[in-house]
PDB file of C-alpha atoms in Angstrom:
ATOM      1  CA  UNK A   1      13.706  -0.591 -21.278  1.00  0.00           C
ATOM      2  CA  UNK A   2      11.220   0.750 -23.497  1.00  0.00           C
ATOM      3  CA  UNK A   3      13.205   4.126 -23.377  1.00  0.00           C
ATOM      4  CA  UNK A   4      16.251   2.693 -24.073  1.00  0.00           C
ATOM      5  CA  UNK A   5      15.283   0.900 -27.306  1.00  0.00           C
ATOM      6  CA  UNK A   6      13.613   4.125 -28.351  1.00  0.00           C
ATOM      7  CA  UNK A   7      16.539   6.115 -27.796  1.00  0.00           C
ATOM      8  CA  UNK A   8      18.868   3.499 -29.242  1.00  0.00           C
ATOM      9  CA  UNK A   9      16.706   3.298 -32.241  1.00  0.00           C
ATOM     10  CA  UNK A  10      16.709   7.631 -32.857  1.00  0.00           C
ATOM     11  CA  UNK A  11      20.162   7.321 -32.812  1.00  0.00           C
ATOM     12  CA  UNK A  12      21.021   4.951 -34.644  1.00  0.00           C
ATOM     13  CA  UNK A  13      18.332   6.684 -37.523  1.00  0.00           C
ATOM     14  CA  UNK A  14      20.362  10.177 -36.463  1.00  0.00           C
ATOM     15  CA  UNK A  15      23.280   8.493 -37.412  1.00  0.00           C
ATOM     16  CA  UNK A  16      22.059   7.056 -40.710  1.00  0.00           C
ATOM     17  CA  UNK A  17      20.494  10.712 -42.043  1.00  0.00           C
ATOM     18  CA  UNK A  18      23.635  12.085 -41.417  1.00  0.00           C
ATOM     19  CA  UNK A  19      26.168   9.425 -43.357  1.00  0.00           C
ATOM     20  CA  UNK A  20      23.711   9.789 -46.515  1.00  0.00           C
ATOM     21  CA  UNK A  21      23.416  13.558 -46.471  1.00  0.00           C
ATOM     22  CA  UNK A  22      20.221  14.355 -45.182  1.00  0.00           C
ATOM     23  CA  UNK A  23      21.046  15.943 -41.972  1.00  0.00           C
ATOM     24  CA  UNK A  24      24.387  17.965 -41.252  1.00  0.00           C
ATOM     25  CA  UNK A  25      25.808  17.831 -37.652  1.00  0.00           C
ATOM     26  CA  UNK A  26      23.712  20.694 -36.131  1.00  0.00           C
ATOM     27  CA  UNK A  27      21.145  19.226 -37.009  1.00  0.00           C
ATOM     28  CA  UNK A  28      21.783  15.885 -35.928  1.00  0.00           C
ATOM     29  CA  UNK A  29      22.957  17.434 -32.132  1.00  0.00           C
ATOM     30  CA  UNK A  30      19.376  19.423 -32.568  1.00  0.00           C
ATOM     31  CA  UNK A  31      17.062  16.647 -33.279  1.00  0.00           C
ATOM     32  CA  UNK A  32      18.748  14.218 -30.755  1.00  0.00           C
ATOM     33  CA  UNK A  33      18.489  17.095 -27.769  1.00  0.00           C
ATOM     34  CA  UNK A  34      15.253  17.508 -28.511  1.00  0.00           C
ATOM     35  CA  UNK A  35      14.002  14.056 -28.811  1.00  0.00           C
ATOM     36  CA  UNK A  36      15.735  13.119 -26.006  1.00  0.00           C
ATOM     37  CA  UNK A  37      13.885  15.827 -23.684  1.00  0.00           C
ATOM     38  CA  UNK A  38      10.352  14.263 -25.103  1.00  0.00           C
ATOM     39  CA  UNK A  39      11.407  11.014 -24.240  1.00  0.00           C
ATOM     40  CA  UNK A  40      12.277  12.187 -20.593  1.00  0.00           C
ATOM     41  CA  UNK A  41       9.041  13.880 -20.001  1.00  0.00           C
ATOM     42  CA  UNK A  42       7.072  10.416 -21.512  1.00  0.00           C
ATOM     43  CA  UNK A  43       9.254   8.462 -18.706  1.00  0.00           C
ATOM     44  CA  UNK A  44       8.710  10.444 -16.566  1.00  0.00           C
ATOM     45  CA  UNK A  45       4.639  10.361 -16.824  1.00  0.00           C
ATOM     46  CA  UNK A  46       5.082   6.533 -17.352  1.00  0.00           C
ATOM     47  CA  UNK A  47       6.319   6.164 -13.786  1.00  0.00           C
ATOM     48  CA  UNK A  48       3.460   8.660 -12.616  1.00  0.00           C
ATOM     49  CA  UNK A  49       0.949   6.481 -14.282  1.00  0.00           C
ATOM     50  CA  UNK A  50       2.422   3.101 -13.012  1.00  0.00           C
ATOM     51  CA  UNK A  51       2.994   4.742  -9.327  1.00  0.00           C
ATOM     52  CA  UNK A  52      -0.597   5.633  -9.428  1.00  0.00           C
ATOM     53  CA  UNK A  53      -1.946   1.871 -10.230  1.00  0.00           C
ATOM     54  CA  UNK A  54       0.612   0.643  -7.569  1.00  0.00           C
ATOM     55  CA  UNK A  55      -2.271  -1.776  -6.033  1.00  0.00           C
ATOM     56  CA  UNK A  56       0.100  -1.744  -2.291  1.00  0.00           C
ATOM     57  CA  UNK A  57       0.072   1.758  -2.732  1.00  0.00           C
ATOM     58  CA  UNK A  58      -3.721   2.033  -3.390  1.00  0.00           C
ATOM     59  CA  UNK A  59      -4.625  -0.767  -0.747  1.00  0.00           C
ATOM     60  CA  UNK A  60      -2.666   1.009   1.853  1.00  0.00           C
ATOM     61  CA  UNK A  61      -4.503   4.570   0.867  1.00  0.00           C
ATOM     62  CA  UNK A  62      -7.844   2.619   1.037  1.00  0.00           C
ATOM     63  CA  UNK A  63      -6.992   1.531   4.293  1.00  0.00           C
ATOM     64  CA  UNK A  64      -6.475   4.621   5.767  1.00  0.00           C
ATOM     65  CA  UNK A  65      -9.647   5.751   4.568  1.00  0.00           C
ATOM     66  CA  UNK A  66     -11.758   3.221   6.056  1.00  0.00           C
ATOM     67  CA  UNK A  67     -10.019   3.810   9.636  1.00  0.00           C
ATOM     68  CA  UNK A  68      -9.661   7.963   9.586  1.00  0.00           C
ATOM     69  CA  UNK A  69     -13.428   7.960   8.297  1.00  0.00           C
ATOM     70  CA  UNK A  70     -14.781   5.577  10.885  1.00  0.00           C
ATOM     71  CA  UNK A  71     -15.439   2.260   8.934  1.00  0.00           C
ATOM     72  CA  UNK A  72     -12.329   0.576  10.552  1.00  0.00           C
ATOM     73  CA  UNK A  73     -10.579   0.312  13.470  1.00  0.00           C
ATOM     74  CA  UNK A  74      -7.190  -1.739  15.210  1.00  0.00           C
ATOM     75  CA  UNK A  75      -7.033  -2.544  19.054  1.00  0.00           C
ATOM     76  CA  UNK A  76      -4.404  -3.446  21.202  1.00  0.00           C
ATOM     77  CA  UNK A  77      -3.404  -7.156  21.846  1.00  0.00           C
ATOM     78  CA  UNK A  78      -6.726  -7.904  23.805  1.00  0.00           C
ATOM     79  CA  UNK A  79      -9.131  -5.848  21.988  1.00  0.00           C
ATOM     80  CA  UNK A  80      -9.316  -3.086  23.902  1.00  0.00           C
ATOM     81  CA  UNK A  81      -8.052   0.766  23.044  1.00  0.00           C
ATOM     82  CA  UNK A  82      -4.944   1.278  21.396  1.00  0.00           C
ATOM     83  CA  UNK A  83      -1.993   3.966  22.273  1.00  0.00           C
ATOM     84  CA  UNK A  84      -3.384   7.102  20.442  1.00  0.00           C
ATOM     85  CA  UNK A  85      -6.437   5.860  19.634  1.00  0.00           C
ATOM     86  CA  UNK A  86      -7.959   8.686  17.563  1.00  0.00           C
ATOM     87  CA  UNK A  87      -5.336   7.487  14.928  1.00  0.00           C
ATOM     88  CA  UNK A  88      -6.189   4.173  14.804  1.00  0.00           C
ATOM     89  CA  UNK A  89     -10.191   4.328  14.064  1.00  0.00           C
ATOM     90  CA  UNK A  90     -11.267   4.999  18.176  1.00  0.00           C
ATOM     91  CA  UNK A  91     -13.140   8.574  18.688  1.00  0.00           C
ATOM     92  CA  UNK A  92     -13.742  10.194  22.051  1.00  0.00           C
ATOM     93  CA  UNK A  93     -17.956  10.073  22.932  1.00  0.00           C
ATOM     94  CA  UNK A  94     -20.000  11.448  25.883  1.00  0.00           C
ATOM     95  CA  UNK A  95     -21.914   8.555  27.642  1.00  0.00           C
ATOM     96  CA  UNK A  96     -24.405   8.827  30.396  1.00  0.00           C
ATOM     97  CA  UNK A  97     -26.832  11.553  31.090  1.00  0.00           C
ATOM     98  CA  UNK A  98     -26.742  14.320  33.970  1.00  0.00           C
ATOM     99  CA  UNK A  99     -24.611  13.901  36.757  1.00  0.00           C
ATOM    100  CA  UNK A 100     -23.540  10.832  35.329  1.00  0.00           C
ATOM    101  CA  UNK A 101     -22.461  12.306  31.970  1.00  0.00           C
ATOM    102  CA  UNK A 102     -18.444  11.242  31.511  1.00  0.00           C
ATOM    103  CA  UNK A 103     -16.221  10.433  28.107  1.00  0.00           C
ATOM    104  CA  UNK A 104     -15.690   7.313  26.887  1.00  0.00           C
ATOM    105  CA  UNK A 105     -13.552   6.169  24.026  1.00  0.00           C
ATOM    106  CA  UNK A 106     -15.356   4.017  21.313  1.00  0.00           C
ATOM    107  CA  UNK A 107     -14.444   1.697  18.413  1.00  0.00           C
ATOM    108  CA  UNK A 108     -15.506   2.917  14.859  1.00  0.00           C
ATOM    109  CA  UNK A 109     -16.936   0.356  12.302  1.00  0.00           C
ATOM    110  CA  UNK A 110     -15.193  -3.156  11.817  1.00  0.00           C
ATOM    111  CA  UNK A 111     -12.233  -4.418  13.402  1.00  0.00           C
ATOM    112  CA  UNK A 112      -9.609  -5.137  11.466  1.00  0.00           C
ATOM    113  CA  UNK A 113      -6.590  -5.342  13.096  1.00  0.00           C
ATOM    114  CA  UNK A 114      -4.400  -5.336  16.605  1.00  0.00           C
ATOM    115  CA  UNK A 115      -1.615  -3.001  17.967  1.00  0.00           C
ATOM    116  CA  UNK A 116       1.007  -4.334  19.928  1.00  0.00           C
ATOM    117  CA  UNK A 117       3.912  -2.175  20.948  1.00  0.00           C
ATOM    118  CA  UNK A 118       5.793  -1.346  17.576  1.00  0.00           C
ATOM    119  CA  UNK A 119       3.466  -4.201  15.312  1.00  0.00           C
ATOM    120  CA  UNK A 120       0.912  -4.385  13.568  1.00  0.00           C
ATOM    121  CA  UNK A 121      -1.257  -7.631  13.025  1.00  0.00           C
ATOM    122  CA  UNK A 122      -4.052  -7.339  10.031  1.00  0.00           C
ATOM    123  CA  UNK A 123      -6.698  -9.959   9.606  1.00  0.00           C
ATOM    124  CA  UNK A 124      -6.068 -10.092   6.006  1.00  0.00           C
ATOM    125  CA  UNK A 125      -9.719 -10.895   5.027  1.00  0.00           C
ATOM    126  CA  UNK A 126     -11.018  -8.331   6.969  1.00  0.00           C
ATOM    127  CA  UNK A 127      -8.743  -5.626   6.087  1.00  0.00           C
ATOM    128  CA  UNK A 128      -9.168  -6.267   2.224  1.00  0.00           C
ATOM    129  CA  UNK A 129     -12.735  -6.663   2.468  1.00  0.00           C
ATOM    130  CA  UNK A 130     -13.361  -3.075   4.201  1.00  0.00           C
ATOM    131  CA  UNK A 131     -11.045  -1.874   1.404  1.00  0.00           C
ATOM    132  CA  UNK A 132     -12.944  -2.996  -1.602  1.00  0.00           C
ATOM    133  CA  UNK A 133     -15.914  -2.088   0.396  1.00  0.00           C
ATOM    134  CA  UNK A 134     -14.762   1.378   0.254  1.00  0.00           C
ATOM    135  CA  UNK A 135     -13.427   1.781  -2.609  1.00  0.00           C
ATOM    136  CA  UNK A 136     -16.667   0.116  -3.987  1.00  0.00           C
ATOM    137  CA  UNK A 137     -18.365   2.931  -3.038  1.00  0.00           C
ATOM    138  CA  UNK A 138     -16.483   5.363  -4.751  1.00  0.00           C
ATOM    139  CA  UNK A 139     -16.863   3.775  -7.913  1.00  0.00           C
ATOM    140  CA  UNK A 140     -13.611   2.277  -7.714  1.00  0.00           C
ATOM    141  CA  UNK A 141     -12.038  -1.209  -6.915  1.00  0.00           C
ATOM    142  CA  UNK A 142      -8.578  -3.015  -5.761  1.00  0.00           C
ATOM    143  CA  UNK A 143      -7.540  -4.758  -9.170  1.00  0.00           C
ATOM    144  CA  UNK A 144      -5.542  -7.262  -7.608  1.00  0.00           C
ATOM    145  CA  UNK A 145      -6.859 -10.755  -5.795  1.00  0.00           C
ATOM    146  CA  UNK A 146      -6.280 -10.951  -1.806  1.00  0.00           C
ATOM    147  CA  UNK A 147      -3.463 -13.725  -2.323  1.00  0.00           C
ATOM    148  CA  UNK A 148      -1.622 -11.183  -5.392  1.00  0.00           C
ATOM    149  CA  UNK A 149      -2.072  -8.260  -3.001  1.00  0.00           C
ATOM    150  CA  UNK A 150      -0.050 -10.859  -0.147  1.00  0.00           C
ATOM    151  CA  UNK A 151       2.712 -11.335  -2.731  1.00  0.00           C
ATOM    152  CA  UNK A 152       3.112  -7.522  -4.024  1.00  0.00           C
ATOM    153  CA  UNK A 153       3.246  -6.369  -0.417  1.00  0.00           C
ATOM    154  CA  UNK A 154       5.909  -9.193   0.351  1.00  0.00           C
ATOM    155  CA  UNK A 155       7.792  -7.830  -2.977  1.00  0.00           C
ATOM    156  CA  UNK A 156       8.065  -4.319  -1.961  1.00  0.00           C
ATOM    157  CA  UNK A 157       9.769  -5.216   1.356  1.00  0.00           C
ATOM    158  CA  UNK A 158       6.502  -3.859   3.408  1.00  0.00           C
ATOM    159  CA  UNK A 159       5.544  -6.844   5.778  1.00  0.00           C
ATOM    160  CA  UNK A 160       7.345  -7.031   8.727  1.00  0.00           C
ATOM    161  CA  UNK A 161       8.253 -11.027   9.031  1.00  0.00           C
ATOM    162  CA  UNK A 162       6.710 -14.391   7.260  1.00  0.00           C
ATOM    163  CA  UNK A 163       6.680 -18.033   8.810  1.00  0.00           C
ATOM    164  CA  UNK A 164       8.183 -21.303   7.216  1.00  0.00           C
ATOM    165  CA  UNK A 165       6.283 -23.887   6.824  1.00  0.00           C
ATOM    166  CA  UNK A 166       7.350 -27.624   5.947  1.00  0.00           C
ATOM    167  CA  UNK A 167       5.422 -28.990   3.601  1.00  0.00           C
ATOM    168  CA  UNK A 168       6.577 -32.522   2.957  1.00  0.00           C
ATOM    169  CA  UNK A 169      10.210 -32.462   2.458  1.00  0.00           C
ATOM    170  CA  UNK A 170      10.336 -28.618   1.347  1.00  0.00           C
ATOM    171  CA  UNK A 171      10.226 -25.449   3.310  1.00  0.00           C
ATOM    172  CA  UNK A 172       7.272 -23.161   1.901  1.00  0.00           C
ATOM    173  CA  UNK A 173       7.262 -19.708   2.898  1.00  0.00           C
ATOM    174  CA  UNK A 174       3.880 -18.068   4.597  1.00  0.00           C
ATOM    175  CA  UNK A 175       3.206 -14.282   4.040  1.00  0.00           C
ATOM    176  CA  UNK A 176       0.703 -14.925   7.170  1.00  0.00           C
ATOM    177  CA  UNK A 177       2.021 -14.973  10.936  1.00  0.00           C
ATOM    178  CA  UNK A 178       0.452 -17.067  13.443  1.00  0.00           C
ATOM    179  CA  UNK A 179       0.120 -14.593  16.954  1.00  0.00           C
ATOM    180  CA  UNK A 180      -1.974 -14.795  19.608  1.00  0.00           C
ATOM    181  CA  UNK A 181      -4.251 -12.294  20.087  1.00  0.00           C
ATOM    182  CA  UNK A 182      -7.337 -11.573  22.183  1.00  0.00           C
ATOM    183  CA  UNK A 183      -6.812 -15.127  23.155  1.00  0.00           C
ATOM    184  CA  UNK A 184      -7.120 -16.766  20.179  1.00  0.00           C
ATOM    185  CA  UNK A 185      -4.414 -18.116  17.531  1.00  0.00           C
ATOM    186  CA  UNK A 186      -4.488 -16.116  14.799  1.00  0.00           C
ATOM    187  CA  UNK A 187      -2.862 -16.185  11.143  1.00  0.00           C
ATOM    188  CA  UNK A 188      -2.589 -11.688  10.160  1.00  0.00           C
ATOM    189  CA  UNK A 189      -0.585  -9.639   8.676  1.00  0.00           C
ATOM    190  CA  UNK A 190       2.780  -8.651  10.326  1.00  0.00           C
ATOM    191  CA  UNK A 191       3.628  -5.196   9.357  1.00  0.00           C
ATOM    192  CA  UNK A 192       6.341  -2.538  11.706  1.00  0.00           C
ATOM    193  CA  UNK A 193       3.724   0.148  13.140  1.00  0.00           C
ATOM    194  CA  UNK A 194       6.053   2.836  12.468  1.00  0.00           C
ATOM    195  CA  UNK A 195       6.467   2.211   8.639  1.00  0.00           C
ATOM    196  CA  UNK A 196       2.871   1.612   8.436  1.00  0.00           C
ATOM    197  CA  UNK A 197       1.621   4.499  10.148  1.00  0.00           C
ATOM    198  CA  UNK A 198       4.168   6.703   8.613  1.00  0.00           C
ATOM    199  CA  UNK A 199       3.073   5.707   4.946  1.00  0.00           C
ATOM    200  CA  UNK A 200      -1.008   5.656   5.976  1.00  0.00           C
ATOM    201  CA  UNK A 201      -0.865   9.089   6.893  1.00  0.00           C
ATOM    202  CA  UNK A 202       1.385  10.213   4.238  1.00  0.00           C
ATOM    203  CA  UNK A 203      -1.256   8.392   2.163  1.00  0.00           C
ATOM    204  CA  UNK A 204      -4.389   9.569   3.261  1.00  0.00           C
ATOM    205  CA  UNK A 205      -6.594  11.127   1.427  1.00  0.00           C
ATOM    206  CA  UNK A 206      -9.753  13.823   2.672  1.00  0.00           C
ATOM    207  CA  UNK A 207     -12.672  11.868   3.543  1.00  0.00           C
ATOM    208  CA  UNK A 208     -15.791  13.352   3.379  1.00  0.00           C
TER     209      UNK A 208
END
């Protein structure tokens, strides 16, 4: 929009310096090409700038921080070792001594989430709390409140399903799930494990 006016606004000013006399049609074409480019290339960083704040975008990268660097990890349904584990926070260790030496696979750091076939269930808390965690540690923080962080990832089409709930005689929508998992009835974070994991490691940045 911004562009728009801005453009709207040069030409109608082109347009004016030409009727009295001040600019000839050459120059008129000249200015407005020009102009025009320089407005492109501000857009253009605009959207950079804005992509870069994205707080979905930076939660997500965050995220896959705190699992490929060990601070986080996801299970299967009953909190035990996920298909490829090493992606999902899980590292291979030796355990035992001698004879008895063997490899084991091991959890890394908090446990924030489950695995279940092609879904993904967050604990929500959990999740954002490693996040700021990390990102607290590089000097940085998520600018955006746990509940606005619910409604942005909602808005860009990222979480998998919602619930209904009735409240009195409306219908209210809830970005959380209710799922049994490990047991226990649970209110996460539905989100397609293919999208997810497709868009964490796109995402991810070097850990050291």
């Amino acid at each position: 929009d911004i562009m728009a006016n801005l453009a709207v606004g040069l030409r109608y000013f082109l347009n004016y310096a030409q009727q009295v006399g001040a600019l000839d049609q050459v120059k008129v074409d000249a200015l407005w090409h020009r102009c025009w480019s320089a407005l492109g290339e501000s857009a253009a960083a605009q959207q950079e700038h804005q992509t870069d704040s994205d707080p979905v975008r930076r939660f997500l990268e965050l995220l896959a921080a705190a699992i490929s660097s060990g601070r986080a990890h996801l299970s299967d349904g009953d909190g035990e070792r996920p298909k490829q584990p090493t992606a999902w926070g899980w590292r291979e260790v030796e355990v035992g001594t001698g004879d008895y030496i063997r490899t084991d696979w091991r959890p890394q750091g908090n446990h924030i989430g489950w695995l279940e076939g092609e879904d993904i269930y967050l604990q929500a808390d959990s999740a954002y709390a490693e996040v700021q965690r990390l990102a607290r540690d590089a000097g940085d923080h998520l600018a955006v409140t746990l509940p606005t962080l619910k409604k942005r990832l909602k808005e860009q089409g990222r979480l998998a399903s919602t619930e209904k709930q009735k409240v009195g005689d409306r219908q209210v929508e809830r970005l959380e799930v209710r799922k049994v998992l490990q047991g226990k009835r649970r209110s996460v974070l539905h989100f397609s494990a293919g999208s997810l994991a497709h868009t964490i490691s796109r995402n991810a940045p070097s850990v050291p």
